[in-house]
CSV table of C-alpha atoms in Angstrom, one decimal:
chain,number,residue,atom,x,y,z
A,230,MET,CA,119.8,125.9,172.5
A,231,ILE,CA,120.9,129.3,171.4
A,232,HIS,CA,118.3,132.1,171.8
A,233,ILE,CA,118.5,134.9,169.3
A,234,ASN,CA,117.1,138.2,170.4
A,235,ARG,CA,115.1,140.0,167.8
A,236,PRO,CA,115.1,143.8,167.4
A,237,PRO,CA,112.4,145.6,169.5
A,238,LYS,CA,109.1,146.2,167.7
A,239,SER,CA,109.0,149.8,168.8
A,240,ARG,CA,111.8,152.3,169.2
A,241,ASN,CA,109.9,155.5,170.0
A,242,PRO,CA,111.1,157.3,166.8
A,243,GLN,CA,112.0,160.9,166.7
A,244,SER,CA,109.9,163.3,164.7
A,245,LEU,CA,110.5,163.2,160.9
A,246,ASN,CA,111.1,166.9,160.8
A,247,PRO,CA,114.9,167.5,160.9
A,248,ILE,CA,114.5,171.0,162.3
A,249,ASN,CA,112.4,169.8,165.2
A,250,SER,CA,114.8,167.0,165.9
A,251,LEU,CA,117.8,169.4,165.9
A,252,GLN,CA,116.1,171.7,168.4
A,253,ASN,CA,116.2,169.0,171.0
A,254,PRO,CA,119.8,169.1,172.2
A,255,SER,CA,119.7,165.7,173.9
A,256,PHE,CA,118.8,162.8,171.7
A,257,SER,CA,118.2,159.5,173.4
A,258,GLN,CA,121.2,157.2,173.2
A,259,SER,CA,120.5,154.2,175.4
A,260,ARG,CA,123.5,152.4,176.8
A,261,MET,CA,123.4,148.8,175.8
A,262,PRO,CA,125.6,145.8,176.7
A,263,SER,CA,127.9,144.6,174.0
A,264,PHE,CA,128.9,141.1,173.1
A,265,LEU,CA,130.5,139.7,170.0
A,266,SER,CA,129.8,136.7,167.8
A,267,LYS,CA,132.0,135.4,164.9
A,268,SER,CA,129.8,137.0,162.3
A,269,PHE,CA,127.6,139.8,163.6
A,270,LEU,CA,126.4,141.0,167.0
A,271,ARG,CA,123.0,142.0,168.1
A,272,LEU,CA,122.9,144.2,171.1
A,273,PRO,CA,119.5,143.7,172.7
A,274,PRO,CA,117.7,146.2,174.9
A,275,LYS,CA,118.0,145.8,178.6
A,276,SER,CA,114.4,144.5,178.9
A,277,LEU,CA,115.2,141.5,176.8
A,278,LEU,CA,118.2,140.3,178.9
A,279,PHE,CA,116.4,138.9,181.9
A,280,PRO,CA,114.4,136.8,181.6
A,281,MET,CA,114.7,135.5,178.1
A,282,SER,CA,111.3,134.4,176.7
A,283,THR,CA,111.1,131.0,175.0
A,284,VAL,CA,108.5,132.5,172.6
A,285,ALA,CA,110.2,134.0,169.6
A,286,ALA,CA,109.3,137.7,169.1
A,287,ALA,CA,107.8,138.9,165.8
A,288,LYS,CA,110.3,140.3,163.4
A,289,SER,CA,110.4,144.1,163.1
A,290,ARG,CA,109.6,145.5,159.7
A,291,LEU,CA,112.5,147.1,157.8
A,292,ARG,CA,111.5,149.3,154.8
A,293,GLY,CA,114.8,151.0,154.0
A,294,VAL,CA,118.6,150.9,154.4
A,295,VAL,CA,120.8,154.0,154.3
A,296,PHE,CA,124.5,153.5,153.7
A,297,ASP,CA,127.6,155.6,154.3
A,298,MET,CA,129.8,155.7,151.1
A,299,ASP,CA,133.5,156.0,151.9
A,300,GLY,CA,134.7,152.8,153.6
A,301,THR,CA,131.3,151.2,153.4
A,302,LEU,CA,130.1,151.1,149.8
A,303,THR,CA,133.6,151.9,148.5
A,304,VAL,CA,137.0,150.6,149.5
A,305,PRO,CA,138.9,153.2,151.6
A,306,VAL,CA,141.5,154.9,149.3
A,307,ILE,CA,142.0,158.3,151.0
A,308,ASP,CA,144.9,158.7,153.4
A,309,PHE,CA,143.0,160.6,156.0
A,310,ALA,CA,146.0,161.0,158.4
A,311,ALA,CA,148.0,162.7,155.6
A,312,MET,CA,145.0,164.9,154.7
A,313,TYR,CA,144.5,166.0,158.3
A,314,LYS,CA,148.2,166.8,158.6
A,315,ALA,CA,148.1,168.8,155.4
A,316,VAL,CA,145.2,170.8,156.7
A,317,LEU,CA,146.2,171.2,160.3
A,318,GLY,CA,150.0,171.0,160.3
A,319,ASP,CA,151.9,168.3,162.2
A,320,VAL,CA,151.8,169.9,165.6
A,321,GLU,CA,148.1,170.8,165.6
A,322,TYR,CA,147.3,167.4,164.1
A,323,LYS,CA,149.0,165.6,167.0
A,324,ARG,CA,147.3,167.8,169.6
A,325,ILE,CA,143.8,167.4,168.2
A,326,LYS,CA,144.4,163.6,167.7
A,327,ALA,CA,145.4,163.3,171.4
A,328,GLU,CA,142.3,165.1,172.5
A,329,ASN,CA,140.0,163.1,170.2
A,330,PRO,CA,141.2,159.4,170.3
A,331,SER,CA,137.9,158.3,168.6
A,332,GLY,CA,138.8,160.3,165.5
A,333,ILE,CA,139.1,163.9,164.1
A,334,ASP,CA,136.1,165.7,162.7
A,335,ILE,CA,138.0,167.8,160.3
A,336,LEU,CA,134.9,169.5,158.7
A,337,HIS,CA,133.6,170.5,162.1
A,338,HIS,CA,137.0,171.7,163.2
A,339,ILE,CA,137.6,174.1,160.3
A,340,GLU,CA,134.1,175.7,160.5
A,341,SER,CA,135.4,178.1,163.2
A,342,TRP,CA,138.2,179.3,160.9
A,343,SER,CA,138.2,182.6,158.9
A,344,PRO,CA,136.7,182.4,155.4
A,345,GLU,CA,140.1,182.6,153.8
A,346,LYS,CA,141.6,179.9,155.9
A,347,GLN,CA,138.5,177.7,155.4
A,348,GLN,CA,138.8,178.1,151.6
A,349,GLU,CA,142.5,177.0,151.7
A,350,ALA,CA,141.5,174.0,153.9
A,351,TYR,CA,138.7,172.9,151.6
A,352,LYS,CA,141.0,173.1,148.6
A,353,ILE,CA,143.4,170.7,150.3
A,354,ILE,CA,140.6,168.3,151.2
A,355,ALA,CA,139.2,168.5,147.7
A,356,ASP,CA,142.6,167.6,146.3
A,357,PHE,CA,142.9,164.5,148.5
A,358,GLU,CA,139.3,163.5,147.6
A,359,LYS,CA,140.0,163.9,143.9
A,360,GLN,CA,142.9,161.5,144.2
A,361,GLY,CA,140.6,159.1,146.0
A,362,LEU,CA,138.1,159.4,143.1
A,363,ASP,CA,140.8,158.3,140.6
A,364,ARG,CA,141.3,155.1,142.6
A,365,LEU,CA,137.7,154.5,143.6
A,366,GLN,CA,136.8,150.9,144.2
A,367,ILE,CA,133.4,149.5,145.1
A,368,MET,CA,132.6,147.0,147.8
A,369,PRO,CA,130.8,143.8,146.8
A,370,ALA,CA,127.4,144.6,145.3
A,371,GLU,CA,125.4,141.5,146.2
A,372,LEU,CA,123.7,143.3,149.1
A,373,CYS,CA,122.2,145.9,146.7
A,374,GLY,CA,120.8,143.2,144.5
A,375,PHE,CA,119.2,141.5,147.5
A,376,LEU,CA,117.6,144.8,148.6
A,377,ASP,CA,116.3,145.5,145.1
A,378,ALA,CA,114.8,142.0,144.9
A,379,LYS,CA,113.0,142.6,148.2
A,380,LYS,CA,112.0,146.1,147.0
A,381,ILE,CA,113.7,147.6,150.1
A,382,ARG,CA,114.6,151.3,149.6
A,383,ARG,CA,118.3,152.2,149.7
A,384,GLY,CA,119.7,155.7,150.4
A,385,LEU,CA,123.2,157.2,150.9
A,386,ILE,CA,124.7,159.7,153.3
A,387,THR,CA,128.3,160.8,153.0
A,388,ARG,CA,130.5,163.6,154.2
A,389,ASN,CA,132.2,163.6,150.8
A,390,VAL,CA,131.3,166.0,148.0
A,391,LYS,CA,128.5,165.7,145.4
A,392,ASP,CA,131.0,165.1,142.6
A,393,ALA,CA,132.2,161.9,144.4
A,394,VAL,CA,128.6,160.7,144.7
A,395,ASP,CA,127.9,161.4,141.1
A,396,LEU,CA,131.0,159.5,140.0
A,397,PHE,CA,130.1,156.6,142.2
A,398,HIS,CA,126.7,156.3,140.6
A,399,GLN,CA,128.2,156.7,137.1
A,400,ARG,CA,131.1,154.3,137.5
A,401,PHE,CA,129.2,151.4,139.2
A,402,GLY,CA,125.7,151.8,137.6
A,403,MET,CA,123.8,151.6,140.9
A,404,MET,CA,121.6,154.4,142.2
A,405,PHE,CA,120.9,155.3,145.8
A,406,SER,CA,118.1,157.8,146.4
A,407,PRO,CA,118.2,160.1,148.1
A,408,ALA,CA,122.0,160.4,148.0
A,409,LEU,CA,123.1,163.2,150.3
A,410,SER,CA,126.6,164.7,150.3
A,411,ARG,CA,128.1,167.2,152.6
A,412,GLU,CA,126.5,170.0,150.7
A,413,PHE,CA,123.4,169.0,152.7
A,414,ARG,CA,123.6,170.8,156.0
A,415,PRO,CA,123.9,169.9,158.7
A,416,TYR,CA,125.9,166.7,157.8
A,417,LYS,CA,126.5,163.6,159.8
A,418,PRO,CA,126.6,163.0,162.8
A,419,SER,CA,123.6,165.3,162.9
A,420,PRO,CA,120.4,163.2,162.4
A,421,ALA,CA,119.1,165.7,159.9
A,422,PRO,CA,120.1,163.9,156.6
A,423,LEU,CA,118.7,160.6,157.8
A,424,LEU,CA,115.5,162.2,159.0
A,425,HIS,CA,115.3,163.9,155.6
A,426,ILE,CA,115.5,160.6,153.8
A,427,CYS,CA,112.9,159.0,156.1
A,428,SER,CA,110.6,161.9,155.4
A,429,THR,CA,111.2,161.6,151.6
A,430,TRP,CA,110.4,157.9,151.8
A,431,ASP,CA,107.4,158.5,154.1
A,432,VAL,CA,108.6,155.9,156.6
A,433,GLN,CA,109.3,156.0,160.4
A,434,PRO,CA,113.0,156.1,161.4
A,435,ASN,CA,112.6,152.9,163.4
A,436,GLU,CA,111.8,151.2,160.1
A,437,VAL,CA,115.2,152.2,158.6
A,438,MET,CA,118.8,151.0,159.3
A,439,MET,CA,121.9,153.2,159.0
A,440,VAL,CA,125.0,151.2,157.9
A,441,GLY,CA,128.4,152.7,158.1
A,442,ASP,CA,132.0,152.2,159.2
A,443,SER,CA,132.2,155.2,161.6
A,444,LEU,CA,130.9,155.0,165.2
A,445,LYS,CA,131.1,158.8,165.8
A,446,ASP,CA,129.5,159.7,162.4
A,447,ASP,CA,127.3,156.9,161.1
A,448,VAL,CA,126.1,155.2,164.3
A,449,ALA,CA,125.7,158.6,166.0
A,450,CYS,CA,123.6,159.8,163.1
A,451,GLY,CA,121.4,156.7,163.2
A,452,LYS,CA,120.9,156.7,166.9
A,453,ASN,CA,120.1,160.4,167.1
A,454,ALA,CA,117.4,159.9,164.4
A,455,GLY,CA,115.9,156.9,166.2
A,456,ALA,CA,116.9,154.4,163.5
A,457,LEU,CA,118.5,151.0,163.7
A,458,THR,CA,122.3,151.1,163.4
A,459,CYS,CA,124.8,148.7,162.0
A,460,LEU,CA,128.6,149.3,162.4
A,461,LEU,CA,130.8,147.9,159.6
A,462,ASP,CA,134.1,147.1,161.3
A,463,GLU,CA,136.2,145.1,158.9
A,464,LYS,CA,139.5,145.5,160.8
A,465,GLY,CA,138.2,145.1,164.3
A,466,ARG,CA,138.9,148.7,165.2
A,467,TYR,CA,136.0,149.0,167.7
A,468,GLY,CA,135.3,147.3,171.0
A,469,SER,CA,133.2,147.8,174.1
A,470,GLN,CA,135.5,150.5,175.5
A,471,ASP,CA,135.0,152.6,172.3
A,472,PHE,CA,131.2,152.3,172.7
A,473,ALA,CA,131.5,153.4,176.4
A,474,ASN,CA,133.8,156.3,175.6
A,475,LEU,CA,131.4,157.8,173.1
A,476,ASP,CA,128.2,156.5,174.9
A,477,LEU,CA,127.2,154.9,171.6
A,478,THR,CA,126.4,151.2,171.0
A,479,PRO,CA,125.3,150.0,167.6
A,480,ASP,CA,122.4,147.6,167.3
A,481,PHE,CA,124.5,145.4,165.1
A,482,LYS,CA,128.2,145.0,164.3
A,483,VAL,CA,129.5,143.2,161.2
A,484,SER,CA,132.8,142.6,159.6
A,485,SER,CA,131.6,142.7,155.9
A,486,LEU,CA,128.6,143.8,153.8
A,487,ILE,CA,127.9,140.2,153.1
A,488,GLU,CA,127.1,139.7,156.8
A,489,VAL,CA,124.6,142.6,156.5
A,490,HIS,CA,122.8,140.4,153.9
A,491,SER,CA,122.5,137.5,156.4
A,492,LEU,CA,121.6,139.8,159.3
A,493,LEU,CA,118.6,141.3,157.4
A,494,LYS,CA,117.3,138.0,156.3
A,495,SER,CA,117.5,136.5,159.8
A,496,ASN,CA,116.2,139.4,161.9
A,497,PHE,CA,113.7,141.5,159.9
A,498,ASP,CA,110.4,141.4,158.1
A,499,LEU,CA,111.4,142.6,154.7
A,500,THR,CA,107.9,143.1,153.3
A,501,PRO,CA,108.1,146.3,151.1
């Protein structure tokens, strides 16, 4: 008999005030064991490992899902390596990549540059993003229909620009609200945008799930806010060593948005 651990009922959420949350420099990021299944993984808290109760726990209530955009709701079309090289130069790109094997945070990196150099860098990034907009493709939309049928709120947080979010809404006819672009500061991996959405919805962070394809941006944002987290890993990029290196372990890991649909139905009370 296979026992399925349910998400914990209480997760001690952070304050809904992004400013208060940001003033605390050390957000709780509990280290959890990781194990994979063929579809999705659930990483249970330590207290649920030994012993396992034969009595099924009540399902936790989920009132909203917040999505990353690029690589999660849309098919990746931007050549990020080429963009980083164009901004940093080949030598600097190789150096920074070697120092940051989990990924380069280009926006954070250029914040320390002079205004003139920043402006040039943002222009290069905008050119690459515009090329990406021209080839924008959406992920399968069945999950959004399911959330709408259950009256579960859906929001969006991206490090892309507002124009990209507006085009996404226009082209595919589906709205996410709030939808926060990088014009909202501070952006991911800060918990501020997710806490802002929770406050807007008037829900607790532990009643919300953050879904995205970046461990260092999306999972970090969700964990720091006290929300549930789901890592979308279509190509199997992430393993237990990556979680250990960043001291970040998602609550769930899936290989497609379709699996998120199944995950929500199996593990949560979806009463609006």
